[in-house]
Amino acid sequence: MLRRQAQAQPDIVAVVDGDRRWTYGELNRRADAHAAGFLALGLLPGDRVVVQFGNVAEFFGVVFGLFRAGLIPVYALAAHRLAEVAHLARRSGAAAYMAGDRYAGFDYRPLAQALRAEVPTLRHVVMAGDAGVFTPLDACMGEGGLPGDPDPSAVAFLQISGGSTGLPKLIPRTHDDYIYSFRASNGICGVTEKTVYLVALPVAHNFPMSSPGHMGTLYAGGRVVLAPAPSPEVAFPLIAREKVTLTGLVPPLALLWMQAAPGTGHDLSSLEVLQVGGAKFTPEAAKRVRPALGCQLQQVFGMAEGLVNYTRLDDPDDTVIGTQGRPISDDDEVLVVDDLGRPVPEGTPGHLLARGPYTIRAYHDDPSANARSFTADGFYRTGDIVRRLPGGYLEVQGRAGDHINRAGEKISAEEVEDHLIAHPGIFDAAMVSIPDPVLGERSCAFVIPRQAPLKASEVKMFMRQRGIAEFKVPDQVVFVDAFETTAAGKVSRKELRARLRTQFLASNAETAS
Ligand code: OOB
């Protein structure tokens, strides 16, 4: 897709990062040079490479270079820290780690150092910027000697699951399934060569990557503009300068933008469509998009495993405000079932199962997760509770599983509990989601200390030292003496979390009244 655009319009700008403007020709040359350079390092087609960049142009040179060399990117988010990156590298058996030296105030070089010590399969570390002891990205520029174009049905990259419990699982997406999803998305979202797409969310997340995101925009020959932060202060001047037509946000950011827009001196009139997804956007907030920002709202309900739903640009207001859209394709099969797997009538909430042309049938190398997450006939159990409405539109009601959707960032309660229990002063811990007016949900950890009194700040500090992404550090820590058990003396983690959550909400309601 990149070669085709580079031939058709070599001098058109493809990627804008601050003052840097890379044309399709330039991006194409970089991809070729990096592909040859990566192979010259000794990496072999099929090797997995953990890629961790912020919203910078290098991301594009690197991933297109990897695709051309037949190497398989494993997408880490810039917010991930050692614990997560090491997990991704180990699970994928990664042969290399590629990152930028610094981003958003964080230095990735010490992380790379520790990663190399922890993950024996890792043979190379490639760094953009000041590479220190590592291989500089600029040195990974070669000529010729590329394998042929990749097999379209081969795995193109591994993405991380947001919709699951436990440690993140790896999602194998193929070239053809992924291109199908963003090409079809382009049709639904009106993406053409005139589109200017602002990447406000993290560049490696599936939403800004493919719904239709930067990949869809590049496929159509449009322009991708990178925002180093999603705040109105950073994004609004970029929208005005680059005449951005389309962008995607999570609900809390959409709220921030709507609040900031009326007083801004920046011209936002180029913005035609604001997509909101990743977490539930309430109808009350959805109603305010057009009055505040002067553009159309599109709701997007998707998942890295595949299925993506959109409200359509010509849908009536009620549908756009009150639903999370309908699937991309007529070939998307959607089932809404009860706890026993029996289909429920239209309008009744149930578990959403999905199968279709771009939805995975299995996670990468994870038989036990696959047994839980897929039905025998290949439907993915999304873990979402939805209502199906006339016309196939879906309304998301919540999650069946124990994960927290904090402003679109998915947090597994189990994963964080494991870190909490590693604290020598903590006997047991359970983490639950609490409704939050801005974040949608926030996290609250219930902790049983061993003996000495513990402070919430110490617990949070400890979590940061564990090397996990900041968004996973509990927003609130509540100390309790014990977890109640039933008469039978045994409670599942799931029941325990549900009970703690109910108690917390009830006691807060009392205080409020
Ligand atoms: C997107 O992808 P993931 O993989 O980070 O998270 C998927 C989960 C869904 O299963 C659902 O629980 C939640 O995020 N979700 C929404 C939603 N969009 C996603 N819940 C309610 N309303 C929505 N509009 O988050 C993602 C991937 C592609 C496009 C958009 C979002």
Coordinates of C-alpha atoms and ligand atoms in Angstrom, one line a residue:
M1 CA 0.0 0.0 0.0
L2 CA 2.8 2.4 0.8
R3 CA 4.7 1.6 -2.4
R4 CA 1.6 2.2 -4.5
Q5 CA 1.0 5.7 -2.9
A6 CA 4.7 6.5 -3.2
Q7 CA 4.6 5.9 -6.9
A8 CA 1.3 7.7 -7.4
Q9 CA 2.2 10.8 -5.3
P10 CA 5.8 10.8 -4.2
D11 CA 5.9 14.5 -3.2
I12 CA 2.6 14.6 -1.2
V13 CA 3.2 14.9 2.6
A14 CA 2.3 11.6 4.3
V15 CA 3.4 12.3 7.9
V16 CA 3.7 15.5 9.9
D17 CA 5.6 15.4 13.2
G18 CA 6.3 18.9 14.5
D19 CA 8.4 20.7 11.9
R20 CA 9.2 17.4 10.1
R21 CA 7.1 16.6 7.0
W22 CA 7.8 13.3 5.4
T23 CA 6.4 12.8 1.9
Y24 CA 5.2 9.4 0.7
G25 CA 8.4 9.2 -1.3
E26 CA 10.5 9.8 1.7
L27 CA 8.6 7.4 3.9
N28 CA 8.8 4.7 1.2
R29 CA 12.6 5.2 1.0
R30 CA 13.0 5.0 4.7
A31 CA 11.0 1.8 4.9
D32 CA 13.2 0.2 2.2
A33 CA 16.4 1.4 3.9
H34 CA 15.3 0.3 7.4
A35 CA 14.1 -3.1 6.0
A36 CA 17.6 -3.7 4.6
G37 CA 19.3 -2.3 7.7
F38 CA 17.3 -4.6 10.1
L39 CA 18.1 -7.7 8.0
A40 CA 21.7 -6.6 7.9
L41 CA 21.8 -6.7 11.7
G42 CA 21.1 -10.4 11.5
L43 CA 17.3 -10.3 12.1
L44 CA 15.5 -13.0 10.2
P45 CA 12.1 -12.9 8.5
G46 CA 9.5 -14.1 11.1
D47 CA 11.4 -12.7 14.0
R48 CA 9.3 -10.7 16.5
V49 CA 10.4 -7.1 17.3
V50 CA 8.9 -5.1 20.2
V51 CA 8.3 -1.6 19.0
Q52 CA 7.8 1.2 21.6
F53 CA 7.5 4.7 20.2
G54 CA 5.4 7.7 21.2
N55 CA 3.6 9.7 18.5
V56 CA 6.7 10.4 16.4
A57 CA 7.4 9.9 12.7
E58 CA 10.1 7.2 13.3
F59 CA 7.2 4.9 14.2
F60 CA 6.2 4.8 10.6
G61 CA 9.6 4.3 9.1
V62 CA 10.3 1.5 11.6
V63 CA 7.0 -0.4 11.2
F64 CA 6.9 -0.2 7.4
G65 CA 10.5 -1.3 7.4
L66 CA 9.7 -4.3 9.6
F67 CA 6.8 -5.3 7.3
R68 CA 9.0 -5.2 4.3
A69 CA 11.6 -7.2 5.9
G70 CA 9.0 -9.8 6.9
L71 CA 9.7 -9.0 10.6
I72 CA 6.8 -8.9 13.0
P73 CA 6.2 -5.8 15.1
V74 CA 4.8 -6.3 18.6
Y75 CA 3.2 -3.1 19.6
A76 CA 3.9 -1.7 23.1
L77 CA 2.4 1.6 24.1
A78 CA 4.7 4.4 25.1
A79 CA 3.1 4.3 28.6
H80 CA 4.2 0.8 29.2
R81 CA 7.1 0.2 31.6
L82 CA 9.5 -2.6 32.2
A83 CA 6.9 -5.1 33.6
E84 CA 4.7 -4.8 30.5
V85 CA 7.5 -4.6 27.9
A86 CA 9.3 -7.6 29.4
H87 CA 6.0 -9.5 29.3
L88 CA 5.5 -8.7 25.6
A89 CA 9.0 -9.5 24.7
R90 CA 8.9 -12.9 26.6
R91 CA 5.5 -13.9 25.3
S92 CA 6.5 -13.2 21.7
G93 CA 10.0 -14.5 22.0
A94 CA 11.2 -11.2 20.7
A95 CA 14.6 -11.0 18.9
A96 CA 14.8 -7.2 19.1
Y97 CA 13.4 -4.1 20.9
M98 CA 13.1 -0.8 19.0
A99 CA 12.3 2.5 20.7
G100 CA 12.9 6.2 20.9
D101 CA 15.5 7.5 23.5
R102 CA 13.0 9.7 25.3
Y103 CA 9.3 10.4 25.1
A104 CA 6.9 12.4 27.4
G105 CA 9.7 12.9 30.0
F106 CA 10.6 9.2 30.2
D107 CA 14.0 7.8 29.3
Y108 CA 13.7 4.4 27.6
R109 CA 17.4 3.6 27.7
P110 CA 17.5 2.2 31.3
L111 CA 14.3 0.3 30.5
A112 CA 16.1 -1.2 27.4
Q113 CA 19.1 -2.1 29.6
A114 CA 17.0 -4.0 32.1
L115 CA 15.0 -5.6 29.3
R116 CA 18.1 -7.0 27.7
A117 CA 19.1 -8.5 31.1
E118 CA 15.7 -10.0 31.6
V119 CA 14.8 -11.4 28.2
P120 CA 17.3 -13.9 26.9
T121 CA 15.9 -14.1 23.3
L122 CA 16.6 -10.4 22.8
R123 CA 19.5 -10.0 20.4
H124 CA 19.3 -6.4 19.4
V125 CA 18.2 -3.0 20.8
V126 CA 17.7 -0.3 18.3
M127 CA 17.2 3.3 19.5
A128 CA 16.1 6.5 17.7
G129 CA 17.7 9.7 19.0
D130 CA 20.6 9.5 21.3
A131 CA 21.2 5.7 21.3
G132 CA 23.9 5.5 24.0
V133 CA 25.2 2.0 24.1
F134 CA 22.5 0.7 21.7
T135 CA 22.4 0.5 17.9
P136 CA 21.3 3.8 16.5
L137 CA 18.2 3.7 14.3
D138 CA 20.0 5.9 11.8
A139 CA 22.6 3.2 11.4
C140 CA 19.9 0.7 10.4
M141 CA 19.8 2.0 6.8
G142 CA 20.8 -0.4 4.1
E143 CA 20.3 -1.0 0.4
G144 CA 18.6 -3.8 -1.6
G145 CA 18.4 -7.4 -0.6
L146 CA 14.8 -7.5 0.5
P147 CA 12.6 -10.6 0.6
G148 CA 9.6 -10.5 -1.7
D149 CA 6.4 -8.9 -0.5
P150 CA 4.9 -10.7 2.5
D151 CA 2.2 -13.3 2.1
P152 CA -1.0 -11.4 2.6
S153 CA -2.5 -14.0 4.9
A154 CA 0.6 -14.1 7.1
V155 CA 0.7 -12.5 10.5
A156 CA 1.7 -8.8 10.1
F157 CA 2.1 -7.8 13.7
L158 CA 1.0 -8.7 17.3
Q159 CA -1.1 -6.3 19.2
I160 CA -2.0 -6.3 22.9
S161 CA -5.4 -7.3 24.1
G162 CA -7.3 -4.7 26.1
G163 CA -10.4 -6.7 26.5
S164 CA -9.2 -9.6 28.6
T165 CA -8.3 -10.5 32.2
G166 CA -4.8 -11.5 33.4
L167 CA -1.7 -10.4 31.7
P168 CA -2.1 -8.9 28.2
K169 CA -2.5 -11.5 25.5
L170 CA -1.0 -11.1 22.0
I171 CA -3.3 -10.7 19.1
P172 CA -2.0 -11.9 15.7
R173 CA -3.4 -9.7 12.9
T174 CA -2.7 -10.6 9.3
H175 CA -1.9 -8.2 6.4
D176 CA -5.2 -9.0 4.6
D177 CA -7.5 -8.9 7.6
Y178 CA -6.1 -5.6 8.8
I179 CA -6.1 -3.9 5.4
Y180 CA -9.6 -5.1 4.9
S181 CA -10.7 -3.5 8.2
F182 CA -9.3 -0.1 7.5
R183 CA -10.2 0.0 3.8
A184 CA -13.8 -0.8 4.7
S185 CA -13.5 1.8 7.5
N186 CA -12.4 4.4 5.0
G187 CA -15.6 3.9 3.1
I188 CA -17.7 4.3 6.2
C189 CA -15.8 7.3 7.6
G190 CA -15.4 9.1 4.3
V191 CA -11.6 8.9 4.3
T192 CA -10.0 10.0 1.0
E193 CA -6.7 11.6 -0.2
K194 CA -8.1 14.9 1.2
T195 CA -8.3 13.6 4.8
V196 CA -6.0 15.1 7.4
Y197 CA -6.1 12.7 10.4
L198 CA -4.8 13.8 13.7
V199 CA -3.2 11.0 15.8
A200 CA -4.2 12.3 19.3
L201 CA -4.3 8.9 21.0
P202 CA -1.2 6.7 21.2
V203 CA 0.0 5.8 17.7
A204 CA 0.3 2.1 18.5
H205 CA -3.3 1.7 19.8
N206 CA -5.6 -0.1 17.5
F207 CA -8.3 2.7 17.4
P208 CA -6.0 5.5 16.0
M209 CA -4.2 2.9 13.9
S210 CA -7.0 1.3 12.0
S211 CA -10.4 2.7 12.6
P212 CA -9.6 4.1 10.0
G213 CA -6.8 5.9 11.8
H214 CA -3.4 6.5 10.4
M215 CA -3.2 3.3 8.4
G216 CA -6.5 4.0 6.7
T217 CA -5.4 7.6 6.0
L218 CA -2.1 6.5 4.4
Y219 CA -4.0 3.8 2.4
A220 CA -6.1 6.6 1.0
G221 CA -3.2 8.9 0.3
G222 CA -4.2 11.4 2.9
R223 CA -2.1 13.2 5.6
V224 CA -1.3 11.9 9.1
V225 CA -0.5 14.6 11.7
L226 CA 1.0 13.4 15.0
A227 CA 0.1 15.1 18.3
P228 CA 2.7 14.7 21.0
A229 CA -0.1 15.0 23.6
P230 CA -3.9 14.8 23.3
S231 CA -4.6 18.0 25.3
P232 CA -6.5 20.9 23.8
E233 CA -3.4 23.1 24.3
V234 CA -1.4 20.8 22.0
A235 CA -4.0 19.5 19.7
F236 CA -6.0 22.7 18.9
P237 CA -3.1 24.6 17.3
L238 CA -2.2 21.6 15.3
I239 CA -5.8 21.3 14.0
A240 CA -5.7 24.9 13.0
R241 CA -2.3 24.8 11.4
E242 CA -2.7 21.5 9.5
K243 CA -6.4 21.9 8.8
V244 CA -7.2 18.5 10.4
T245 CA -10.5 17.0 9.2
L246 CA -10.8 13.8 11.3
T247 CA -9.6 12.6 14.7
G248 CA -10.4 10.0 17.3
L249 CA -10.6 10.4 21.1
V250 CA -11.6 8.5 24.2
P251 CA -14.6 10.0 26.1
P252 CA -12.7 11.9 28.9
L253 CA -10.6 13.7 26.2
A254 CA -13.7 14.5 24.2
L255 CA -15.1 16.1 27.4
L256 CA -11.9 18.2 27.8
W257 CA -12.0 19.3 24.2
M258 CA -15.7 20.3 24.5
Q259 CA -14.9 22.3 27.6
A260 CA -11.9 24.1 26.0
A261 CA -13.3 24.7 22.5
P262 CA -15.6 27.7 23.2
G263 CA -12.8 29.9 24.6
T264 CA -10.1 28.8 22.2
G265 CA -8.5 31.3 19.8
H266 CA -7.7 28.5 17.4
D267 CA -9.7 27.8 14.3
L268 CA -11.2 24.4 14.5
S269 CA -13.5 24.8 11.6
S270 CA -11.6 22.2 9.4
L271 CA -12.7 19.4 11.7
E272 CA -15.5 17.5 10.0
V273 CA -15.8 14.4 12.2
L274 CA -14.9 13.6 15.8
Q275 CA -14.8 9.9 16.5
V276 CA -15.2 8.8 20.1
G277 CA -14.6 5.3 21.3
G278 CA -12.6 3.0 23.6
A279 CA -15.1 3.4 26.4
K280 CA -18.8 4.3 26.7
F281 CA -19.6 7.8 25.6
T282 CA -22.8 8.9 27.5
P283 CA -25.7 10.3 25.5
E284 CA -25.5 13.5 27.6
A285 CA -21.9 14.1 26.5
A286 CA -22.6 12.9 22.9
K287 CA -25.3 15.6 22.5
R288 CA -22.8 18.3 23.2
V289 CA -20.3 17.5 20.5
R290 CA -21.8 19.5 17.6
P291 CA -22.7 22.6 19.6
A292 CA -19.2 22.7 21.3
L293 CA -16.9 21.7 18.4
G294 CA -19.0 22.4 15.3
C295 CA -18.4 18.9 13.9
Q296 CA -20.1 15.6 13.5
L297 CA -19.8 12.9 16.1
Q298 CA -19.1 9.3 15.1
Q299 CA -19.2 6.6 17.9
V300 CA -16.7 3.8 17.5
F301 CA -16.9 0.6 19.5
G302 CA -14.0 -1.6 18.6
M303 CA -11.5 -4.1 19.9
A304 CA -7.9 -5.0 19.0
E305 CA -9.2 -8.6 18.5
G306 CA -11.1 -7.4 15.4
L307 CA -14.8 -6.4 15.4
V308 CA -15.3 -2.6 15.0
N309 CA -18.7 -0.9 15.0
Y310 CA -19.4 2.7 13.8
T311 CA -22.4 4.9 13.8
R312 CA -22.7 6.0 10.1
L313 CA -22.2 9.6 9.0
D314 CA -25.8 9.7 7.6
D315 CA -27.4 8.1 10.7
P316 CA -30.2 10.1 12.5
D317 CA -29.0 12.0 15.6
D318 CA -30.8 9.6 18.0
T319 CA -28.7 6.7 16.6
V320 CA -25.4 8.7 16.8
I321 CA -26.1 9.9 20.3
G322 CA -27.6 6.7 21.8
T323 CA -25.8 3.8 20.2
Q324 CA -22.2 2.6 19.7
G325 CA -22.8 1.8 16.0
R326 CA -23.1 -1.3 14.0
P327 CA -20.4 -3.6 12.5
I328 CA -18.2 -2.6 9.6
S329 CA -19.2 -5.5 7.4
D330 CA -22.2 -7.5 6.4
D331 CA -20.0 -10.5 7.0
D332 CA -19.5 -9.6 10.7
E333 CA -21.5 -12.2 12.7
V334 CA -22.7 -10.8 16.0
L335 CA -24.4 -12.9 18.6
V336 CA -25.9 -11.6 21.9
V337 CA -26.3 -14.5 24.3
D338 CA -27.3 -15.2 27.9
D339 CA -25.0 -16.8 30.6
L340 CA -25.7 -20.3 29.1
G341 CA -24.9 -19.2 25.5
R342 CA -28.5 -19.0 24.3
P343 CA -29.4 -16.1 22.0
V344 CA -31.4 -13.4 23.7
P345 CA -34.2 -11.4 22.0
E346 CA -33.4 -8.0 20.4
G347 CA -33.3 -5.3 23.1
T348 CA -32.3 -7.7 25.9
P349 CA -28.8 -7.3 27.3
G350 CA -26.4 -10.2 26.8
H351 CA -22.8 -11.3 26.1
L352 CA -21.5 -10.1 22.8
L353 CA -19.8 -12.8 20.7
A354 CA -18.2 -12.0 17.3
R355 CA -16.9 -13.8 14.3
G356 CA -16.0 -12.4 10.9
P357 CA -13.5 -11.5 8.2
Y358 CA -11.1 -9.5 10.4
T359 CA -11.8 -10.9 13.9
I360 CA -9.1 -13.3 15.3
R361 CA -9.9 -17.0 16.0
A362 CA -7.1 -17.4 18.5
Y363 CA -4.5 -15.5 20.5
H364 CA -0.8 -16.0 19.8
D365 CA 0.5 -19.2 21.4
D366 CA -1.9 -19.3 24.4
P367 CA -4.0 -22.5 24.5
S368 CA -5.7 -21.9 27.9
A369 CA -6.7 -18.3 27.0
N370 CA -8.0 -19.6 23.7
A371 CA -10.2 -22.2 25.3
R372 CA -11.8 -19.5 27.5
S373 CA -12.0 -16.7 24.9
F374 CA -13.4 -18.5 21.8
T375 CA -16.4 -20.8 21.3
A376 CA -16.0 -24.1 19.6
D377 CA -17.2 -22.6 16.4
G378 CA -14.8 -19.7 16.4
F379 CA -16.7 -16.8 18.0
Y380 CA -14.6 -14.4 20.1
R381 CA -16.1 -13.8 23.5
T382 CA -15.7 -10.1 23.8
G383 CA -16.5 -9.9 27.5
D384 CA -18.8 -6.9 26.7
I385 CA -22.5 -6.8 27.7
V386 CA -24.5 -5.2 24.9
R387 CA -28.1 -4.7 23.7
R388 CA -28.8 -5.3 20.1
L389 CA -31.2 -2.7 18.6
P390 CA -33.1 -2.6 15.4
G391 CA -30.9 -2.4 12.3
G392 CA -28.1 -4.3 14.1
Y393 CA -27.0 -1.3 16.2
L394 CA -25.3 -2.1 19.5
E395 CA -25.6 -0.3 22.8
V396 CA -22.8 -1.2 25.2
Q397 CA -23.9 -1.8 28.8
G398 CA -20.7 -2.7 30.5
R399 CA -18.3 -5.6 31.0
A400 CA -18.9 -9.1 32.2
G401 CA -15.3 -9.6 33.3
D402 CA -13.1 -8.0 36.0
H403 CA -11.3 -5.4 34.0
I404 CA -11.4 -1.7 34.5
N405 CA -11.9 0.6 31.6
R406 CA -10.1 3.8 32.8
A407 CA -10.6 6.4 30.2
G408 CA -10.2 3.8 27.5
E409 CA -7.1 2.3 29.1
K410 CA -7.9 -1.3 30.0
I411 CA -6.6 -2.6 33.3
S412 CA -6.8 -6.2 34.4
A413 CA -7.7 -6.4 38.1
E414 CA -5.8 -9.7 38.4
E415 CA -2.6 -8.3 37.0
V416 CA -2.6 -5.3 39.4
E417 CA -3.5 -7.5 42.4
D418 CA -0.5 -9.7 41.6
H419 CA 1.7 -6.6 41.9
L420 CA 0.0 -5.5 45.1
I421 CA 0.4 -8.9 46.8
A422 CA 4.2 -8.7 46.0
H423 CA 4.5 -6.0 48.6
P424 CA 5.9 -7.5 51.8
G425 CA 3.4 -5.5 54.0
I426 CA 0.4 -6.6 52.0
F427 CA -1.4 -9.8 53.0
D428 CA -4.1 -9.7 50.3
A429 CA -5.6 -7.3 47.8
A430 CA -8.6 -7.0 45.5
M431 CA -9.0 -4.3 42.9
V432 CA -12.4 -3.1 41.6
S433 CA -13.8 -0.4 39.3
I434 CA -15.7 2.5 40.7
P435 CA -17.8 4.8 38.4
D436 CA -16.1 8.1 37.8
P437 CA -17.7 11.2 36.2
V438 CA -14.6 12.0 34.1
L439 CA -12.7 8.8 33.6
G440 CA -15.8 6.6 33.2
E441 CA -14.3 4.2 35.7
R442 CA -11.4 4.6 38.1
S443 CA -9.6 1.9 40.1
C444 CA -9.9 1.2 43.8
A445 CA -7.6 -1.3 45.5
F446 CA -8.8 -2.9 48.8
V447 CA -5.8 -3.9 50.7
I448 CA -5.3 -6.1 53.8
P449 CA -2.1 -5.0 55.5
R450 CA 0.0 -7.6 57.3
Q451 CA 0.8 -5.9 60.6
A452 CA 2.4 -2.5 60.5
P453 CA 0.1 0.3 59.3
L454 CA 0.6 1.1 55.6
K455 CA -0.1 4.3 53.8
A456 CA -1.8 4.6 50.5
S457 CA 1.1 6.7 49.2
E458 CA 3.5 3.9 50.1
V459 CA 1.4 1.4 48.2
K460 CA 1.3 3.7 45.1
M461 CA 5.0 4.3 45.3
F462 CA 5.6 0.6 45.5
M463 CA 3.5 0.0 42.4
R464 CA 5.5 2.6 40.4
Q465 CA 8.7 0.8 41.5
R466 CA 7.3 -2.4 40.1
G467 CA 7.7 -0.9 36.7
I468 CA 4.1 -0.8 35.5
A469 CA 2.4 1.8 33.4
E470 CA 1.2 4.7 35.5
F471 CA -2.5 4.2 34.4
K472 CA -2.5 0.9 36.3
V473 CA -1.5 2.4 39.7
P474 CA -4.7 2.3 41.8
D475 CA -6.4 5.7 41.9
Q476 CA -7.6 4.9 45.4
V477 CA -6.4 2.5 48.1
V478 CA -8.7 1.4 50.9
F479 CA -7.4 -0.6 53.8
V480 CA -9.6 -3.3 55.3
D481 CA -9.0 -5.8 58.1
A482 CA -10.3 -8.9 56.2
F483 CA -12.3 -9.9 53.2
E484 CA -15.7 -11.3 54.2
T485 CA -16.3 -14.9 53.2
T486 CA -19.5 -16.7 52.8
A487 CA -20.7 -19.4 55.2
A488 CA -19.0 -21.9 53.0
G489 CA -15.8 -20.0 53.7
K490 CA -14.9 -19.6 50.1
V491 CA -15.4 -16.7 47.7
S492 CA -14.2 -16.5 44.1
R493 CA -12.2 -13.4 43.3
K494 CA -15.0 -12.4 41.0
E495 CA -17.6 -12.5 43.8
L496 CA -15.2 -10.8 46.2
R497 CA -14.6 -7.9 43.8
A498 CA -18.4 -7.6 43.1
R499 CA -19.1 -7.5 46.9
L500 CA -16.4 -5.0 47.7
R501 CA -17.6 -2.7 44.9
T502 CA -21.2 -2.9 46.1
Q503 CA -20.2 -2.2 49.7
F504 CA -18.0 0.8 48.6
L505 CA -20.8 2.3 46.5
A506 CA -23.4 1.8 49.3
S507 CA -21.3 3.4 52.0
N508 CA -20.5 6.3 49.7
A509 CA -24.2 6.8 48.9
E510 CA -24.8 6.9 52.7
T511 CA -22.2 9.5 53.2
A512 CA -23.5 11.5 50.3
S513 CA -27.1 11.5 51.7
Ligands
OOB1 C1 -10.5 -0.3 21.7 O1 -9.8 -1.5 21.7 P1 -9.3 -2.2 23.0 O2 -8.8 -3.5 22.5 O3 -8.3 -1.3 23.7 O4 -10.5 -2.5 24.0 C2 -11.6 -3.1 23.6 C3 -12.7 -3.0 24.6 C4 -14.1 -3.5 24.2 O5 -14.2 -4.9 24.3 C5 -15.0 -2.7 25.1 O6 -15.0 -3.3 26.4 C6 -14.3 -1.3 25.2 O7 -12.9 -1.6 24.9 N1 -14.8 -0.4 24.2 C7 -16.0 0.3 24.4 C8 -16.1 1.2 23.3 N2 -15.0 1.0 22.5 C9 -14.3 0.0 23.1 N3 -16.9 0.3 25.4 C10 -18.0 1.1 25.2 N4 -18.2 2.0 24.2 C11 -17.3 2.0 23.2 N5 -17.4 2.9 22.1 O8 -10.8 0.3 22.7 C12 -10.9 0.2 20.3 C13 -10.4 -0.5 19.2 C14 -10.8 0.0 17.9 C15 -11.6 1.1 17.8 C16 -12.1 1.7 18.9 C17 -11.8 1.2 20.2

